[in-house]
mmCIF file of C-alpha atoms and ligand atoms in Angstrom:
data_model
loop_
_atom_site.group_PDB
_atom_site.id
_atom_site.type_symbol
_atom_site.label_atom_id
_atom_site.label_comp_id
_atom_site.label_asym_id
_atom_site.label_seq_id
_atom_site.Cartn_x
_atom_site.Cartn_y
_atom_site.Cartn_z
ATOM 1 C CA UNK A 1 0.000 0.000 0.000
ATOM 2 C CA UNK A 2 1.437 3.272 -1.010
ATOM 3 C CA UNK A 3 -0.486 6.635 0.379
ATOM 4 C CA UNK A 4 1.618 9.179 -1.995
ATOM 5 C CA UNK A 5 -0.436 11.025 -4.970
ATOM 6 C CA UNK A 6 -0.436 9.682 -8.551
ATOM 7 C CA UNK A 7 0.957 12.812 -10.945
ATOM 8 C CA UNK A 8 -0.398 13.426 -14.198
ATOM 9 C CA UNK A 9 0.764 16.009 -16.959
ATOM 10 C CA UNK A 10 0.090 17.420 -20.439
ATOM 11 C CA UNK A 11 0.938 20.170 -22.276
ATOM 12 C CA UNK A 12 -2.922 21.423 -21.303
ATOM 13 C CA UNK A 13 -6.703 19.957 -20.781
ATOM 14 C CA UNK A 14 -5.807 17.094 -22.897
ATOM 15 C CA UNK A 15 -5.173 14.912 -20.179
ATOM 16 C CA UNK A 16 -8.139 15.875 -18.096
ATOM 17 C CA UNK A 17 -9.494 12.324 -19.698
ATOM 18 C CA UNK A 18 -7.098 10.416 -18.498
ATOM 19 C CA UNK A 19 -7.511 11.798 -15.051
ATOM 20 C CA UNK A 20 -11.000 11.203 -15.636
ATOM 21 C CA UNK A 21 -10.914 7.464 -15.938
ATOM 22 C CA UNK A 22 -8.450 7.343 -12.989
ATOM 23 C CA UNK A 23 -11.078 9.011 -10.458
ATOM 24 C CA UNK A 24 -13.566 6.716 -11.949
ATOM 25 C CA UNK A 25 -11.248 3.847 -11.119
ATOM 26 C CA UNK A 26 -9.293 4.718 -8.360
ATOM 27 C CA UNK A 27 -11.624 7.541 -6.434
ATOM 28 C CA UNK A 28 -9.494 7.166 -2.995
ATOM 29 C CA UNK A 29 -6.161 7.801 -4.984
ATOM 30 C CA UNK A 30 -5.001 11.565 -4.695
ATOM 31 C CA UNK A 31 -4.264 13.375 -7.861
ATOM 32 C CA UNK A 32 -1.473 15.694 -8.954
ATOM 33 C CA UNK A 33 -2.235 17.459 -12.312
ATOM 34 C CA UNK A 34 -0.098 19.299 -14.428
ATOM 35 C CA UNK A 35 -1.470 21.171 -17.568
ATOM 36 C CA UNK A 36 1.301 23.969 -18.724
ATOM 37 C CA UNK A 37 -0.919 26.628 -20.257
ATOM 38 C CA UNK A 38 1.354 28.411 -21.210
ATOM 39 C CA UNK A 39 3.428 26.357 -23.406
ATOM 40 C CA UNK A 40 0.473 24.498 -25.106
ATOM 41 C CA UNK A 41 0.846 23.477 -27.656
ATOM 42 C CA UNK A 42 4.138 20.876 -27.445
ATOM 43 C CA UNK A 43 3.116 19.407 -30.884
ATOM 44 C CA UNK A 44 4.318 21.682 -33.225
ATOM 45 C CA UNK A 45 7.652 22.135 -31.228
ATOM 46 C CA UNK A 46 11.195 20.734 -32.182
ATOM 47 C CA UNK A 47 11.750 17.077 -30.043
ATOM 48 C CA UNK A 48 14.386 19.110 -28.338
ATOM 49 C CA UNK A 49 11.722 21.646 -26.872
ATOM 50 C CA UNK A 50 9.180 19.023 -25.921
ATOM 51 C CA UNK A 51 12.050 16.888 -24.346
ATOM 52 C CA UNK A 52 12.904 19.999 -21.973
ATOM 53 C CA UNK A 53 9.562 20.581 -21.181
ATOM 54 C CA UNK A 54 8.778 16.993 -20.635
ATOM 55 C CA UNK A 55 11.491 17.523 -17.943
ATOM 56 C CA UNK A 56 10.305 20.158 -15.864
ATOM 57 C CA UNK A 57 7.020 19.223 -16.201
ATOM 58 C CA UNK A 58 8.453 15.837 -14.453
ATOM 59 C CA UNK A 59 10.633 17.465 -11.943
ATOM 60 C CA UNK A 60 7.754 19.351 -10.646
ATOM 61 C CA UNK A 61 5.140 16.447 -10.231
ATOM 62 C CA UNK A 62 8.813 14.989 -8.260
ATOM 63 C CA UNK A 63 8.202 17.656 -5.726
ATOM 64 C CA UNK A 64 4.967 15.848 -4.655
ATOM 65 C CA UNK A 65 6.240 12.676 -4.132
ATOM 66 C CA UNK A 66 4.282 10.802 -6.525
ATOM 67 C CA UNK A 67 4.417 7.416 -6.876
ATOM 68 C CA UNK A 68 3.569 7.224 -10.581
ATOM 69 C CA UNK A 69 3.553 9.870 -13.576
ATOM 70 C CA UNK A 70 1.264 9.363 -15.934
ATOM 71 C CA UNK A 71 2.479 10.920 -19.922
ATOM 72 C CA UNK A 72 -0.989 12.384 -20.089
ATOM 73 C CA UNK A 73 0.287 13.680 -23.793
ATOM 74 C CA UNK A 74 0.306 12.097 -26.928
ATOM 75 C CA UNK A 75 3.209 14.071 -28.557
ATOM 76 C CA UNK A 76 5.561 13.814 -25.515
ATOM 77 C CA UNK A 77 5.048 9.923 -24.973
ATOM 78 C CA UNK A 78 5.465 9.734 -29.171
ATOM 79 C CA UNK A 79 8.249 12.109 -30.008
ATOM 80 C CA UNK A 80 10.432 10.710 -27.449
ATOM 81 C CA UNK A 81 11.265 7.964 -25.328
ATOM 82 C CA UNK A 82 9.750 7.737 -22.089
ATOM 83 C CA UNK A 83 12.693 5.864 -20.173
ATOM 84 C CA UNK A 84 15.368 8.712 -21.408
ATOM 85 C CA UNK A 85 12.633 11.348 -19.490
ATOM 86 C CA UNK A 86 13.160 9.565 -16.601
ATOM 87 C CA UNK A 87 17.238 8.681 -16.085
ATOM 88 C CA UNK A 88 18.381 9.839 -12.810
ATOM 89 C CA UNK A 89 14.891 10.711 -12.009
ATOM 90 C CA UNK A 90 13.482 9.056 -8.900
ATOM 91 C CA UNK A 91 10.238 8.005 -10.132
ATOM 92 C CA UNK A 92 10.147 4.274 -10.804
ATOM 93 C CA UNK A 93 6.852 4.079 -12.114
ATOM 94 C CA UNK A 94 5.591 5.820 -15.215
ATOM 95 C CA UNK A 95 3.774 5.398 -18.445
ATOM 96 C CA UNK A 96 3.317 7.121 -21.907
ATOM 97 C CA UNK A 97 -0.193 6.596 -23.504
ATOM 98 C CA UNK A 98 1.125 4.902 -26.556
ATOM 99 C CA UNK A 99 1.700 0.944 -25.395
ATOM 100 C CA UNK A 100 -1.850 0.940 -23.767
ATOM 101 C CA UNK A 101 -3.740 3.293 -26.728
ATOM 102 C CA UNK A 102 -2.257 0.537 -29.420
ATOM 103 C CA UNK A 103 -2.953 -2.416 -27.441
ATOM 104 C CA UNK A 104 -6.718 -1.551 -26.638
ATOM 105 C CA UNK A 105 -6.999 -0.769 -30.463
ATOM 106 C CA UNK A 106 -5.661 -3.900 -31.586
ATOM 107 C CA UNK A 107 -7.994 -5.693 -29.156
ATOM 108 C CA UNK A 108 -10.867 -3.903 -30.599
ATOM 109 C CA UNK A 109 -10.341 -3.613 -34.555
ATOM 110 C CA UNK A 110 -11.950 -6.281 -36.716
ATOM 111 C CA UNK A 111 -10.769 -5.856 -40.393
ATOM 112 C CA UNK A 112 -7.035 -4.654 -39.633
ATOM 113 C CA UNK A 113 -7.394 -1.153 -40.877
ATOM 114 C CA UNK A 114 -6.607 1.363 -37.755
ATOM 115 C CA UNK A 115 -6.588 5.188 -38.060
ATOM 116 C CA UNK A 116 -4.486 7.476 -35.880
ATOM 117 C CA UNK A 117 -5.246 11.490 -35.238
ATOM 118 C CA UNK A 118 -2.752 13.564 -33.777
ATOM 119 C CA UNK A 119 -0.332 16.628 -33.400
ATOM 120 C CA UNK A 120 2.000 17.233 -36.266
ATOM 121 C CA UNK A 121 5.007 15.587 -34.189
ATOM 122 C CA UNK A 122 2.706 12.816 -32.827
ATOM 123 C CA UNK A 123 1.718 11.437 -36.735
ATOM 124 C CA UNK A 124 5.523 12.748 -37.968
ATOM 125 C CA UNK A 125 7.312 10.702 -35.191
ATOM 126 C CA UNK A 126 5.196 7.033 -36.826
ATOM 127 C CA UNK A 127 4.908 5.879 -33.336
ATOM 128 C CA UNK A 128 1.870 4.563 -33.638
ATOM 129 C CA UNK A 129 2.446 2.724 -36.428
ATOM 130 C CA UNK A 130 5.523 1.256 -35.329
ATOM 131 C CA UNK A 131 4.021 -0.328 -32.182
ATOM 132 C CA UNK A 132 0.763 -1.537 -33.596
ATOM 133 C CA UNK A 133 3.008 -3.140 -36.436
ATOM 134 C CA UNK A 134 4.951 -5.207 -33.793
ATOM 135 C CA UNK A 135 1.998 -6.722 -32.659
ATOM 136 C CA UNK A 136 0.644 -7.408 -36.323
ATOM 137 C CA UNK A 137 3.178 -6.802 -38.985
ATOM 138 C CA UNK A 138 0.551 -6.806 -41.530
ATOM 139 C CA UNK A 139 -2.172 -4.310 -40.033
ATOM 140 C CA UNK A 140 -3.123 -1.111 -41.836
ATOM 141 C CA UNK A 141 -2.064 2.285 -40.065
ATOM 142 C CA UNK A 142 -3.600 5.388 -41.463
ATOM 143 C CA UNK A 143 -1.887 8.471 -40.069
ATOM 144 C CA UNK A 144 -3.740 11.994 -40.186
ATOM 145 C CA UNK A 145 -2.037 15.083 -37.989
ATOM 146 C CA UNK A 146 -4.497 17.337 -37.094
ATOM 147 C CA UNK A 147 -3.126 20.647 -35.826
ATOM 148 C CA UNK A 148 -6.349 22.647 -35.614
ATOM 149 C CA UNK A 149 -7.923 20.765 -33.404
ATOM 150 C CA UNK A 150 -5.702 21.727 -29.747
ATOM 151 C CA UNK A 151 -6.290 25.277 -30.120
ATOM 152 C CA UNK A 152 -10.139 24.132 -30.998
ATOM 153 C CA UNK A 153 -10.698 22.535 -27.463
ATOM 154 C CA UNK A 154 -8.495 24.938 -25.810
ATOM 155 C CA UNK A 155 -10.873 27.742 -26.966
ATOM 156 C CA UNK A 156 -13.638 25.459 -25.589
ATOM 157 C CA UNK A 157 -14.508 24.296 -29.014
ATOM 158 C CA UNK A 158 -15.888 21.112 -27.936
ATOM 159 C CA UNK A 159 -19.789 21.229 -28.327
ATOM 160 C CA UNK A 160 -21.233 18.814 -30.565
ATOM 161 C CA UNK A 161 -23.326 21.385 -32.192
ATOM 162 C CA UNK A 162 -20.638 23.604 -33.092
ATOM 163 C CA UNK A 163 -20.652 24.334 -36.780
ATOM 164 C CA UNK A 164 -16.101 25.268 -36.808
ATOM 165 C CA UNK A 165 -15.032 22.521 -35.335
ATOM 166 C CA UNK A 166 -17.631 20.006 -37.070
ATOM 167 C CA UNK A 167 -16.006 21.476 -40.860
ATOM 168 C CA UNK A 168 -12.791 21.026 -39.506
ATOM 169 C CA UNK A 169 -13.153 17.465 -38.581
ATOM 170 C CA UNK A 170 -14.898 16.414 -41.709
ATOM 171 C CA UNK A 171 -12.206 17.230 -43.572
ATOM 172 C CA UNK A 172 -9.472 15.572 -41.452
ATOM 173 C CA UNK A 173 -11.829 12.783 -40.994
ATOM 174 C CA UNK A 174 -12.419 12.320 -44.780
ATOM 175 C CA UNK A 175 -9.118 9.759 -45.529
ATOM 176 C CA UNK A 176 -10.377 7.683 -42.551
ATOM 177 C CA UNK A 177 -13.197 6.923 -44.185
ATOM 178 C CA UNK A 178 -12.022 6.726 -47.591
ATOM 179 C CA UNK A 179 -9.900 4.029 -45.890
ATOM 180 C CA UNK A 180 -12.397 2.268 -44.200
ATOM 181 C CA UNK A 181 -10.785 1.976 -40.944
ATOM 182 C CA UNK A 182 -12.760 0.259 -38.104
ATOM 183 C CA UNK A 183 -10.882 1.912 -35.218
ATOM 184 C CA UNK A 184 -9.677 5.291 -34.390
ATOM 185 C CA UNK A 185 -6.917 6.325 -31.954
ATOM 186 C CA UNK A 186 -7.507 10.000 -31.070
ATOM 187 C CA UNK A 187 -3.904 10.015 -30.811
ATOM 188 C CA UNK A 188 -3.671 13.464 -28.469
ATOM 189 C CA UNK A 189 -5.151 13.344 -25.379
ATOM 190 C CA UNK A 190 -7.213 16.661 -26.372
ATOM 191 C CA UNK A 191 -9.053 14.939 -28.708
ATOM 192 C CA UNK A 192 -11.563 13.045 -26.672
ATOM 193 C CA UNK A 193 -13.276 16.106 -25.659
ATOM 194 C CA UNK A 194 -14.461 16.071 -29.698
ATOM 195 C CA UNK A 195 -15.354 12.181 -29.782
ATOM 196 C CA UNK A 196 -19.407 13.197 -30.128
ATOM 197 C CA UNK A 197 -18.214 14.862 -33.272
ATOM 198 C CA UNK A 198 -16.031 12.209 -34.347
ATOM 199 C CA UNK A 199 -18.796 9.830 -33.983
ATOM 200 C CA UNK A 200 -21.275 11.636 -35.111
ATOM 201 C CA UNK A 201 -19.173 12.056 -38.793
ATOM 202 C CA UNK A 202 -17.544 8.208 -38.567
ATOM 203 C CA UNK A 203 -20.707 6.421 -37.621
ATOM 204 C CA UNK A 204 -20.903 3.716 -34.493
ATOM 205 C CA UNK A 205 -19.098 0.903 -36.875
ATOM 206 C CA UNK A 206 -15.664 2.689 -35.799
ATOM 207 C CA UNK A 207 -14.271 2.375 -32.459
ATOM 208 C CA UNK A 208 -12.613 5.056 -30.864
ATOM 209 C CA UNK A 209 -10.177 4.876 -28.860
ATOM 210 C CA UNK A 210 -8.971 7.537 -25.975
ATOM 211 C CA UNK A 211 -4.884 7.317 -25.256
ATOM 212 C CA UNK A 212 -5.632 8.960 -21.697
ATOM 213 C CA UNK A 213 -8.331 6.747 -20.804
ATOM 214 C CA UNK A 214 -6.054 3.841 -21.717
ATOM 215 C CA UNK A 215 -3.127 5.204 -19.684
ATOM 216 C CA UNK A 216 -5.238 5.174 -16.651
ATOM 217 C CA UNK A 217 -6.434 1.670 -16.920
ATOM 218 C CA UNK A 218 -2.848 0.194 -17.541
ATOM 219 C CA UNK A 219 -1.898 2.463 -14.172
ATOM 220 C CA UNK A 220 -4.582 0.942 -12.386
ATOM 221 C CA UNK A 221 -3.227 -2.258 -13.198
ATOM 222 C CA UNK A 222 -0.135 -1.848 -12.297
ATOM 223 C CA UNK A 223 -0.441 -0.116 -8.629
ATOM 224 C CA UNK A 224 -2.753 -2.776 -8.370
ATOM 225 C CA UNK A 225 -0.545 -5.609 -9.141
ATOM 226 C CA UNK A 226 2.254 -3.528 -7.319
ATOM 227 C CA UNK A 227 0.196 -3.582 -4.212
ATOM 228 C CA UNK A 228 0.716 0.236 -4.535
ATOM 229 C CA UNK A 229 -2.859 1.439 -4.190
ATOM 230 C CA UNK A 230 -3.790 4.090 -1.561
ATOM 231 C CA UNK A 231 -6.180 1.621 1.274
ATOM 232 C CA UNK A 232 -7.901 5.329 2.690
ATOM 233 C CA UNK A 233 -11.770 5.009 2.736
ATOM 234 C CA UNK A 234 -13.011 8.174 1.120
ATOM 235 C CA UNK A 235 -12.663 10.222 -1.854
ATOM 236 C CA UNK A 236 -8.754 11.351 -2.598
ATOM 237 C CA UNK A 237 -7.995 14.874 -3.437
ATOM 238 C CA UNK A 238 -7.664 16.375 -7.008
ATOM 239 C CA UNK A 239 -5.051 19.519 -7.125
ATOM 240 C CA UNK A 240 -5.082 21.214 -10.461
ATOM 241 C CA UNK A 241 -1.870 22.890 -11.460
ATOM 242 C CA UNK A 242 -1.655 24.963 -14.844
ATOM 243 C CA UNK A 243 1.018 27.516 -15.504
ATOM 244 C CA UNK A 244 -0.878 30.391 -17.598
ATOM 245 C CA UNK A 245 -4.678 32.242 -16.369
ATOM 246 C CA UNK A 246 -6.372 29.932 -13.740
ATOM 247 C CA UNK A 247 -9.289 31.702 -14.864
ATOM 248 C CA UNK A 248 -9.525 29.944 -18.649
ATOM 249 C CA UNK A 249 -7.726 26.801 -17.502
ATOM 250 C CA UNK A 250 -10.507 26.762 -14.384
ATOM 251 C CA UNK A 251 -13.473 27.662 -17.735
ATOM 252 C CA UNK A 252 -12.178 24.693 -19.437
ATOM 253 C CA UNK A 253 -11.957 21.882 -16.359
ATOM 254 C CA UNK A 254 -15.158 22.627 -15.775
ATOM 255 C CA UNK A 255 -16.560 22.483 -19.098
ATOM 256 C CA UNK A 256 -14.884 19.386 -19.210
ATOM 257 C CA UNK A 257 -14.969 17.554 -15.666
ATOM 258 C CA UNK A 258 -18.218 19.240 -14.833
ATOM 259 C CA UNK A 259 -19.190 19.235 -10.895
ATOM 260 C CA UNK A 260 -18.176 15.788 -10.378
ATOM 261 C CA UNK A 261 -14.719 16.024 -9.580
ATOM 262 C CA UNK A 262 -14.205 18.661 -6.809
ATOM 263 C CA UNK A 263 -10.712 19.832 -7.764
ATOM 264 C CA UNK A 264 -8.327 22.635 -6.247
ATOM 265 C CA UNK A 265 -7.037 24.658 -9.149
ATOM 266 C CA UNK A 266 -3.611 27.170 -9.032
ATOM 267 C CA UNK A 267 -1.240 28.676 -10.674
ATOM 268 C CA UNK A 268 2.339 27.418 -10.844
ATOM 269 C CA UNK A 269 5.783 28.318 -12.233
ATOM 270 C CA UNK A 270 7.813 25.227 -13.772
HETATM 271 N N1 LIG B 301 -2.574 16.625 -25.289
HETATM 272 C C1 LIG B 301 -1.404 16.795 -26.115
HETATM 273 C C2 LIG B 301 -1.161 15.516 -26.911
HETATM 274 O O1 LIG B 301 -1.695 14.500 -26.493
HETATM 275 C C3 LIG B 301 -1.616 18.070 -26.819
HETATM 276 C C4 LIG B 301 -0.739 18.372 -27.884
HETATM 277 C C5 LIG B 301 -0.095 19.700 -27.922
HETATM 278 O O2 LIG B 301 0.190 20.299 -26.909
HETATM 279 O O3 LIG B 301 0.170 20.081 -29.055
HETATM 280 O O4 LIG B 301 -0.463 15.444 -27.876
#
């Protein structure tokens, strides 16, 4: 048993859905979050950038003493590799999104033909592809980056109704379908928070599949099979860190998380 908070980080409110999943899981588990405002967005950023960030970003979760990070951030856990971020760090345990995202996919696609959405670095760096070809060397990876769609749901672009983002995603969307894939990875965390508008242009034959999400199953896993769960009775804490205006970032949890997760929200320098 293991009482110390879980940290979680992205580059914004991307990885709001992967802390999602973990309350839902885990509600007794407290909660370190990390969204840096200010620097969002990573994915159009040279690997030497995101790499730096990545760092700090880790370093400050370190100061909680977390128990687990969580790569809340498709284009950090794509561009580079996860175990470099984390030599001479003292956090043993720590995930990307990639490994779980490709192996829920592959679990779920029927005819072989998976489609990946993400940043510009995410869909440049073929990490996707790569890993869902080592588990089936003859599956087909469609790759689409999708830059507008970040500053979409950081602008709170996310209603199904709205008529921008909708155009936008029909025409990113458009190969997927020409390609006939059964399964999508939304490939950046920030994409979940447009899934009803995914779905509603793809249809309910295509699976979609959230990175974040995934990332917090595979970490519930493995503090469970760790024995490294938190045995309090009662709901763990949530504190919300973002480095630019509390104000927006506090907009944009809410639009997202709604009033179910009661979460403390500051400001923070990295
Ligand atoms: N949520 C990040 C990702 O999963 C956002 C990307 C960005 O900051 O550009 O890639």
């Amino acid at each position: 048993m293991n009482r110390n908070p879980i940290g979680v980080f992205d580059s914004g409110v991307g990885g709001l859905t992967c802390l999602e999943e973990l309350r839902k899981l885990l509600p007794n588990e407290d909660i370190v979050y990390l969204g840096d405002t200010a620097r969002v967005p990573y994915g159009t950023k040279s690997r030497e950038t995101i790499a730096c960030y990545a760092r700090q970003d880790i370093a400050f979760l370190e100061k909680f003493d977390v128990k687990m990070i969580l790569i809340a951030c498709g284009t950090v856990s794509s561009v580079l590799m996860t175990e470099n971020l984390f030599d001479g760090s003292r956090t043993e345990l720590y995930s990307g999104v990639i490994y779980p995202a490709v192996k829920s996919a592959y679990a779920q696609t029927k005819n072989r033909r998976i489609g990946v959405i993400g940043t510009p670095a995410t869909i440049r760096s073929g990490c996707y592809g790569r890993a869902l070809r080592e588990l089936c060397p003859d599956i087909k990876v469609v790759g689409k980056a999708c830059p507008l769609f970040v500053p979409l749901v950081e602008n709170g672009y996310t209603n199904v109704d709205n008529k921008v983002t909708r155009l936008v995603a029909e025409e990113y969307l458009d190969v997927m379908k020409k390609e006939n894939v059964d399964t999508l990875i939304m490939g950046c965390t920030h994409y979940p928070l447009l899934k009803d508008i995914f779905a509603d242009i793809l249809g309910d034959r295509v699976s979609l599949i959230s990175p974040g999400a995934e990332a917090a199953r595979f970490a519930a896993k493995e503090l469970m099979k760790r024995d490294l769960l938190n045995d309090r009775e009662g709901e763990g804490s949530c504190k919300l860190f973002c480095t630019d205006s509390e104000e927006l970032f506090s907009e944009n949890v809410t639009a997202f998380l709604g009033n179910e997760v009661t979460a403390e929200i500051s400001k923070c320098t990295l």
